[in-house]
Coordinates of C-alpha atoms in Angstrom, one line a residue:
M466 CA -0.1 -0.1 -0.1
A467 CA 3.0 2.4 0.8
A468 CA 4.2 1.8 -2.7
G469 CA 0.9 2.9 -4.3
E470 CA 0.0 -0.7 -5.4
P471 CA -3.2 -2.7 -4.8
S472 CA -2.9 -5.0 -1.8
E473 CA -5.5 -7.5 -0.3
D474 CA -5.2 -8.8 3.3
E475 CA -7.3 -11.1 5.5
M476 CA -7.5 -9.9 9.2
R477 CA -9.4 -10.2 12.4
L478 CA -11.0 -6.8 13.3
R479 CA -13.5 -5.6 15.9
R480 CA -16.8 -4.7 14.7
A481 CA -18.6 -1.8 16.0
D482 CA -20.6 -4.0 18.4
G483 CA -17.3 -5.2 19.9
E484 CA -17.4 -8.8 18.1
Y485 CA -14.0 -9.9 16.5
R486 CA -14.6 -11.2 12.9
W487 CA -12.5 -12.1 10.1
F488 CA -12.4 -9.5 7.1
L489 CA -10.8 -9.2 3.8
V490 CA -9.5 -5.9 3.2
R491 CA -8.7 -4.6 -0.2
T492 CA -6.9 -1.5 -1.2
A493 CA -6.3 0.2 -4.6
P494 CA -4.8 3.7 -5.2
L495 CA -7.0 6.3 -7.0
R496 CA -4.9 8.5 -9.2
D497 CA -5.3 11.9 -11.0
E498 CA -4.7 12.2 -14.7
S499 CA -0.9 12.9 -14.1
G500 CA -0.6 9.3 -12.0
K501 CA -0.6 11.1 -8.7
I502 CA -2.3 9.2 -6.1
I503 CA -5.0 11.4 -4.5
K504 CA -6.6 8.8 -2.2
M505 CA -6.7 5.3 -1.4
V506 CA -9.9 3.2 -1.9
W507 CA -10.6 0.5 0.8
R508 CA -13.1 -2.3 0.3
V509 CA -13.7 -4.3 3.4
Y510 CA -15.6 -7.8 3.2
D511 CA -16.8 -9.7 6.1
I512 CA -15.4 -13.1 5.6
D513 CA -16.0 -14.9 9.0
D514 CA -18.4 -17.6 8.0
R515 CA -16.0 -18.4 5.0
K516 CA -13.1 -18.8 7.7
R517 CA -15.1 -20.8 9.8
A518 CA -16.1 -23.1 7.0
E519 CA -12.4 -23.5 6.0
E520 CA -11.6 -24.3 9.6
Q521 CA -14.1 -26.9 9.7
L522 CA -13.0 -28.5 6.3
K523 CA -9.5 -28.5 7.7
S524 CA -10.6 -30.4 10.9
T525 CA -12.9 -32.8 8.9
S526 CA -10.0 -33.5 6.5
E527 CA -7.4 -34.2 9.5
Q528 CA -10.1 -36.4 10.9
L529 CA -10.7 -38.3 8.0
R530 CA -6.7 -38.8 7.5
A531 CA -6.5 -40.1 10.9
L532 CA -9.5 -42.7 10.3
S533 CA -7.8 -43.6 6.9
A534 CA -4.6 -44.5 8.9
R535 CA -6.1 -46.6 11.6
L536 CA -8.1 -48.5 8.8
S537 CA -5.0 -49.1 7.0
S538 CA -3.3 -50.2 10.2
A539 CA -6.3 -52.6 10.9
R540 CA -6.2 -54.2 7.5
E541 CA -2.6 -54.7 8.0
Q542 CA -2.9 -56.3 11.2
E543 CA -5.9 -58.7 10.1
G544 CA -3.7 -59.6 7.2
T545 CA -0.8 -60.5 9.4
R546 CA -3.3 -62.5 11.6
I547 CA -4.9 -64.5 8.9
A548 CA -1.5 -65.4 7.4
R549 CA -0.3 -66.6 10.8
E550 CA -3.4 -68.7 10.9
L551 CA -3.1 -70.1 7.4
T552 CA 0.5 -70.9 8.2
M553 CA -0.3 -72.8 11.2
S554 CA -3.0 -74.7 9.6
W555 CA -0.7 -75.9 7.0
A556 CA 2.2 -76.6 9.3
P557 CA 3.2 -80.5 9.6
R558 CA 1.5 -82.0 12.9

């Protein structure tokens, strides 16, 4: 922004009612005919719901990865158990 270039940032800000929420803040310079910056234009978007959904998706993905790892481990253990049973049933007596 100091260089006069457009910028975009996500940040937590406190609303007038005191609640902290996530906002997307976009700034862009407004220039005169000679290219001199005469003011900066700010656009602020409340993205709190989107950020909550992203966090929920991240949490769900982590849970699914953990469940998948447990399932894979259980399959390996079951395969090992079955292989042992088959080996013992074929062993000479």
